[in-house]
Short mmCIF file of C-alpha atoms in Angstrom, two decimals:
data_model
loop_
_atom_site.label_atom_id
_atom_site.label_comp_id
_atom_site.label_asym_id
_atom_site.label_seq_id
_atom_site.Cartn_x
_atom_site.Cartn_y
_atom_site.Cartn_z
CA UNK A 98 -33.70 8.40 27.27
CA UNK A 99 -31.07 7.97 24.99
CA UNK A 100 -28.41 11.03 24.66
CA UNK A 101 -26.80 11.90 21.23
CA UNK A 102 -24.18 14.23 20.37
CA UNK A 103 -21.99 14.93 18.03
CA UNK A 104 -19.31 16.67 19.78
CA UNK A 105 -17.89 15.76 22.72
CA UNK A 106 -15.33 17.88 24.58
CA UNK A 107 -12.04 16.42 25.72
CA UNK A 108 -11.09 14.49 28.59
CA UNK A 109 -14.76 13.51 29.26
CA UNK A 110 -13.33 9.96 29.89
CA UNK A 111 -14.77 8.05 32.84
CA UNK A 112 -13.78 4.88 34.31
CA UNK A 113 -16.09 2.50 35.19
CA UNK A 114 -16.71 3.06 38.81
CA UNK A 115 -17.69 7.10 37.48
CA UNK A 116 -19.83 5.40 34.56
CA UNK A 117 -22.23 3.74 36.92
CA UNK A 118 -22.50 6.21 39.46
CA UNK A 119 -23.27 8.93 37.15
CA UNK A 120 -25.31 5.76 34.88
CA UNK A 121 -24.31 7.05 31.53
CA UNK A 122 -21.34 5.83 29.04
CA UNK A 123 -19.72 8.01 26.28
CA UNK A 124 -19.83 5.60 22.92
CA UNK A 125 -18.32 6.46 19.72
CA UNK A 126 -20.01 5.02 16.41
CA UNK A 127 -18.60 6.20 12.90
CA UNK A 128 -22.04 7.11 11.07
CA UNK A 129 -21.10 5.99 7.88
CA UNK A 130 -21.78 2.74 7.96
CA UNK A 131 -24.88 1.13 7.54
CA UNK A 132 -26.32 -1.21 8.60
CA UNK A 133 -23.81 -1.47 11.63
CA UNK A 134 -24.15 2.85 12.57
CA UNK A 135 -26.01 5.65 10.54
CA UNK A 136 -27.78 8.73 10.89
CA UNK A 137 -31.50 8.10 10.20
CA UNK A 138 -33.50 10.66 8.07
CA UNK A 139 -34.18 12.55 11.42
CA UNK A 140 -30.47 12.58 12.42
CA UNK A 141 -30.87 10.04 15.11
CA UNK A 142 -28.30 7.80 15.35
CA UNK A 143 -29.17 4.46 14.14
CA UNK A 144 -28.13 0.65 13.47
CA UNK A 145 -27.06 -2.92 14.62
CA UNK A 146 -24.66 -1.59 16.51
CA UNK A 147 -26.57 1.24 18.21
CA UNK A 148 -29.21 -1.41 18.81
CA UNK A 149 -26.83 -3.63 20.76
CA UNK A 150 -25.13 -1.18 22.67
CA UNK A 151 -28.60 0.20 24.05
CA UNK A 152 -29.27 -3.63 25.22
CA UNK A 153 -25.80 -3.98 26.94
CA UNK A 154 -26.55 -0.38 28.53
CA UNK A 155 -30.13 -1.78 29.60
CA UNK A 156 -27.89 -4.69 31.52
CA UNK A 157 -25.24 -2.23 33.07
CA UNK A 158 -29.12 0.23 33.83
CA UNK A 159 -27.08 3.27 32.23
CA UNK A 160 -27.90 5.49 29.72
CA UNK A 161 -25.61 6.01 26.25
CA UNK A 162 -24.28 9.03 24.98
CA UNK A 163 -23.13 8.51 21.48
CA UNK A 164 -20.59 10.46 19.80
CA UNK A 165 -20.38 10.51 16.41
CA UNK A 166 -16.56 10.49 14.75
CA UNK A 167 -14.96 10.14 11.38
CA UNK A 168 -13.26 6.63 11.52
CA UNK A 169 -9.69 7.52 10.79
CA UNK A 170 -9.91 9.59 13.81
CA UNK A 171 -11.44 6.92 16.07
CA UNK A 172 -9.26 5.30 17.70
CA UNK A 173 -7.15 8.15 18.60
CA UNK A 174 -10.10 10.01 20.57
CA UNK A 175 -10.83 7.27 22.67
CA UNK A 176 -6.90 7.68 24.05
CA UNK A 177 -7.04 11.44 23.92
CA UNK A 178 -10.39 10.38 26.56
CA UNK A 179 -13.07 11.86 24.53
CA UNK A 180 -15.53 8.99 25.24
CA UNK A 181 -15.08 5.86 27.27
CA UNK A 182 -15.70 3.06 24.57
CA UNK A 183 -15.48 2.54 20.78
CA UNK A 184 -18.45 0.19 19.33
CA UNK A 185 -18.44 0.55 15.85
CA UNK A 186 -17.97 -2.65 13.72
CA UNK A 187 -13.86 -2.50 14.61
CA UNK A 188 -11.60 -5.76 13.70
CA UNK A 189 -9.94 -6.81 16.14
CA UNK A 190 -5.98 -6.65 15.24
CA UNK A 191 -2.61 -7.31 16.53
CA UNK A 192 -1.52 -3.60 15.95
CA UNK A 193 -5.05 -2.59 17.72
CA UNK A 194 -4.74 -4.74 20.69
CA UNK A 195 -1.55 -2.82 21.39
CA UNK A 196 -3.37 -0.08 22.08
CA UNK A 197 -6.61 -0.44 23.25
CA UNK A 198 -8.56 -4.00 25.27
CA UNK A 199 -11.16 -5.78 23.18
CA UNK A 200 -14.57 -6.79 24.04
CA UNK A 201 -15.42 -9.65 20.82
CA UNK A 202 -19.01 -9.48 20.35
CA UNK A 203 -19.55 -10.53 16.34
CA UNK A 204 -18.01 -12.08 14.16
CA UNK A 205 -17.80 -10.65 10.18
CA UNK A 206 -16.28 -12.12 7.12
CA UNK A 207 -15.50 -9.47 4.41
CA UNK A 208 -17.32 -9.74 0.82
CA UNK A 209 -16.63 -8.42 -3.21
CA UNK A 210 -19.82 -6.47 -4.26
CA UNK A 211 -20.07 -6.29 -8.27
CA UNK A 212 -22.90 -4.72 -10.04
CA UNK A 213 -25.25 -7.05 -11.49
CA UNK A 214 -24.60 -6.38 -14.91
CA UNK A 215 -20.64 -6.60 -14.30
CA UNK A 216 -18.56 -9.68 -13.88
CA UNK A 217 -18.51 -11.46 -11.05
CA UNK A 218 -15.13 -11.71 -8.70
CA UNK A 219 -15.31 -15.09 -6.80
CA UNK A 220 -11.58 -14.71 -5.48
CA UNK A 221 -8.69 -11.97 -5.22
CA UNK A 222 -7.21 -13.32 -7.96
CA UNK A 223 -10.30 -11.92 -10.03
CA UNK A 224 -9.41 -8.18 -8.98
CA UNK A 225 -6.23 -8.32 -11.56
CA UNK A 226 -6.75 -5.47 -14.01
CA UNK A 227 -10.04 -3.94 -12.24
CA UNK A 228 -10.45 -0.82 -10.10
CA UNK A 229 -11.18 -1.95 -7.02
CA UNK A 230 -12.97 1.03 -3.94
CA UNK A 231 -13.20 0.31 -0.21
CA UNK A 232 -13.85 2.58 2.75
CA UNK A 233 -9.87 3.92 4.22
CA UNK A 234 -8.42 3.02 7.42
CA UNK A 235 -10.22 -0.35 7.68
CA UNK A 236 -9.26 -4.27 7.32
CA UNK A 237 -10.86 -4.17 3.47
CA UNK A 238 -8.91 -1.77 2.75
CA UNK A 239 -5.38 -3.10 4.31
CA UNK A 240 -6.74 -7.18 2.60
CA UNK A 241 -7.18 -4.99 -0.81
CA UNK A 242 -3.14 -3.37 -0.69
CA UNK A 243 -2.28 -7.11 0.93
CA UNK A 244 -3.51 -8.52 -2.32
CA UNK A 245 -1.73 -5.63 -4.67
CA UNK A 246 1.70 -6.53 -3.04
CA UNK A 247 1.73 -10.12 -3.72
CA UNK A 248 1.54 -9.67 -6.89
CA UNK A 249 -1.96 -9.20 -8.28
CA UNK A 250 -1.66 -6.84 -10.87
CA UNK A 251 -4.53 -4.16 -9.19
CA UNK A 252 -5.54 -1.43 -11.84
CA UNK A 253 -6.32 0.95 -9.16
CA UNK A 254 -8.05 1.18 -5.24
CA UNK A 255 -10.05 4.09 -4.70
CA UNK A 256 -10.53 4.77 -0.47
CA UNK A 257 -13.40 6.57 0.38
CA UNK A 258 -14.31 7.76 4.12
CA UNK A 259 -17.71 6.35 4.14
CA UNK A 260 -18.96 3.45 3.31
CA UNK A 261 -21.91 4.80 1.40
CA UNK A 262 -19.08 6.94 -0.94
CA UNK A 263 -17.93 2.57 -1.88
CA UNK A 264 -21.43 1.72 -3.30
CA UNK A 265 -22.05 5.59 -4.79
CA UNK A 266 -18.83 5.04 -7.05
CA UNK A 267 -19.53 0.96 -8.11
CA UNK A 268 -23.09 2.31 -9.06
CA UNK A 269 -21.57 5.81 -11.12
CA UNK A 270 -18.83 3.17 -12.80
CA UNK A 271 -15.98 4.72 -10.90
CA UNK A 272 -15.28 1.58 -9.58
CA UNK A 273 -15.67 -2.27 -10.69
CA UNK A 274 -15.76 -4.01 -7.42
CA UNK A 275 -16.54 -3.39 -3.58
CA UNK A 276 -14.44 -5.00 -0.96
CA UNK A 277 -16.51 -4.63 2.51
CA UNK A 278 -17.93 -6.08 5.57
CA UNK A 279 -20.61 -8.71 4.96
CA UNK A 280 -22.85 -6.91 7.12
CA UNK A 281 -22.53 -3.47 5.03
CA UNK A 282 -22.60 -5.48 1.72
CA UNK A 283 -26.20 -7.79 3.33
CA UNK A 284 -27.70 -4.39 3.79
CA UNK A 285 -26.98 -2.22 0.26
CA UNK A 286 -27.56 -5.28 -1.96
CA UNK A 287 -30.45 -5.90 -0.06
CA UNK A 288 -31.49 -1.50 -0.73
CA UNK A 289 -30.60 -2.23 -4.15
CA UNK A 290 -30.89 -5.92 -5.08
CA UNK A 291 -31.50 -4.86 -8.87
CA UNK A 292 -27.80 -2.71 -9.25
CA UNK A 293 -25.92 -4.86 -6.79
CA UNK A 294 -24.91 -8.57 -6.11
CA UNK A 295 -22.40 -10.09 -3.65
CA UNK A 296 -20.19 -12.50 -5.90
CA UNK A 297 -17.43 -13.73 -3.59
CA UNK A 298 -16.34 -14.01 0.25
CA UNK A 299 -12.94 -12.26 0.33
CA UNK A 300 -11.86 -13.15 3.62
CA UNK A 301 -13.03 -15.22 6.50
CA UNK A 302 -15.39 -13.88 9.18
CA UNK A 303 -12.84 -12.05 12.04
CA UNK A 304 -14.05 -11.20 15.30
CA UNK A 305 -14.72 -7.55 15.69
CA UNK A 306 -15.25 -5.77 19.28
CA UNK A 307 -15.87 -2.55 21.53
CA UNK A 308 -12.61 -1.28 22.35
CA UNK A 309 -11.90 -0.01 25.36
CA UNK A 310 -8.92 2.09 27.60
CA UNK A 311 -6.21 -0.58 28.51
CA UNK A 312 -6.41 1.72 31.98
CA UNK A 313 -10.51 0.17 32.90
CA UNK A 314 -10.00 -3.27 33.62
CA UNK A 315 -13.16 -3.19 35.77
CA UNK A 316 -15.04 -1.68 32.83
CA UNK A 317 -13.77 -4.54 29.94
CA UNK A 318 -15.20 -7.19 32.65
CA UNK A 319 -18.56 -5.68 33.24
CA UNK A 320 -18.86 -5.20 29.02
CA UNK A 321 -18.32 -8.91 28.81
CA UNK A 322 -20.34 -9.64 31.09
CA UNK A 323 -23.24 -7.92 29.57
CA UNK A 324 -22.55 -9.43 25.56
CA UNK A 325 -22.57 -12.82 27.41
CA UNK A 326 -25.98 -11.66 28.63
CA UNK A 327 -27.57 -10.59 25.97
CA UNK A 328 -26.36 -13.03 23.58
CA UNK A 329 -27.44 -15.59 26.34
CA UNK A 330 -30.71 -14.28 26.69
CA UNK A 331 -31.77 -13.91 22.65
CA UNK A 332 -31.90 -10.43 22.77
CA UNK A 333 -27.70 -10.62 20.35
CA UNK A 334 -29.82 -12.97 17.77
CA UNK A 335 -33.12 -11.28 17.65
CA UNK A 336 -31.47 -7.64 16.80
CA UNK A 337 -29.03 -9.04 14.39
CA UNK A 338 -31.61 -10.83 12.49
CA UNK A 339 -33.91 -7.38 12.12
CA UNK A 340 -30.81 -5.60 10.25
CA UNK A 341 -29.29 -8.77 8.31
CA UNK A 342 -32.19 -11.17 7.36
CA UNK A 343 -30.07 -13.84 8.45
CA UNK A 344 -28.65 -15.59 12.04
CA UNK A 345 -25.94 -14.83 14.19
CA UNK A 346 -22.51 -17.07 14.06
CA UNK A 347 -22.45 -16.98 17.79
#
């Protein structure tokens, strides 16, 4: 059985050799961002992610406890040691990997969402003079100011903490265009194929990865081991093909 909370209490961090013997693992998802982790209608915790992590915790024969955070608070409970592992769609960065070890597991390229009856923005240099809304504290959001500061002329970005609050404001006209994850733009044009369309690739596909305490060496090996498992075994392809309608880039 699967556990799910959404509190956990401090320094509940285990290291690997306590994860096995007591076969469960502490995981924190950020719930606002479907496809990859959301709350279904009955509050169960649901998603590509969720789906993967349950197959690498089938591998390792524990059981998951996830935890549910707000993202800008994310990385900072996994060193305060409120869970043992972060899986939940995170780019892989420089200023990251200081921090915290990286298990890569996908790959995903970030997108500009328009509504159908707006124009279409193929490249950055199409987001001069529009209002532009992407979900704070994440690499759309850092590409968006990247693009404001060399010099295209921005109207406005409006950062929202969910992902959901990104398509809520294109669809009100708070907002002209979406910059976000391919996977989270796949999955609402695909809700809503008659409101929204993606009309551009904004940045090439970066790996993103369950992050995990620089301290558990012995844990980042046996997470590895288990994404080279499952991705070995078709188990990667056959889940991420149910949520996105399309194959892996393994």
């Amino acid at each position: 059985t699967t556990l799910i909370s959404i509190l956990s209490s401090p320094n509940s961090y285990a290291d690997y050799d306590s994860i096995i013997k007591n076969k469960k693992i502490k995981i924190a998802v950020d719930t606002s961002y479907p496809p990859m982790e959301f709350e279904a209608d009955d509050g169960k915790v649901i998603g590509l992610d969720v789906d993967l992590a349950r197959e690498i915790a089938k591998v390792l024969k524990i059981e998951i406890e996830f935890v549910t955070m707000p993202w800008d608070g994310i990385l900072a409970g996994l060193m305060s040691n409120r869970y043992d592992v972060i899986m939940s769609s995170m780019n892989i960065t420089t200023e990251r990997k200081a921090q915290v070890n990286f298990v890569p597991y996908m790959e995903m390229g970030q997108v500009f969402v328009v509504k159908k009856s707006g124009k279409p923005v193929k490249s950055e240099k199409d987001l001069a003079g529009k209002v532009v809304t992407v979900q704070a504290d994440t690499t759309s959001f850092s590409a968006v100011e990247s693009y404001k500061k060399n010099n295209i002329a921005i109207k406005e970005i409006k950062a929202f903490v969910a992902a959901t609050e990104t398509f809520s404001a294109l669809k009100s006209n708070q907002a002209e265009v979406i910059v976000t994850d391919e996977a989270v733009g796949l999955y609402f044009v695909g809700l809503d194929p008659k409101t929204f369309v993606i009309s551009g690739v904004a940045m090439k596909p970066e790996p993103i990865g369950i992050a995990v305490k620089k301290s558990d060496p012995k844990l980042l090996k046996a997470l590895e081991d288990a994404v080279a498992i499952i991705k070995k075994n078709g188990t990667y392809s056959k889940i991420y093909k149910q949520w996105l309608k399309v194959d892996p880039k393994i």
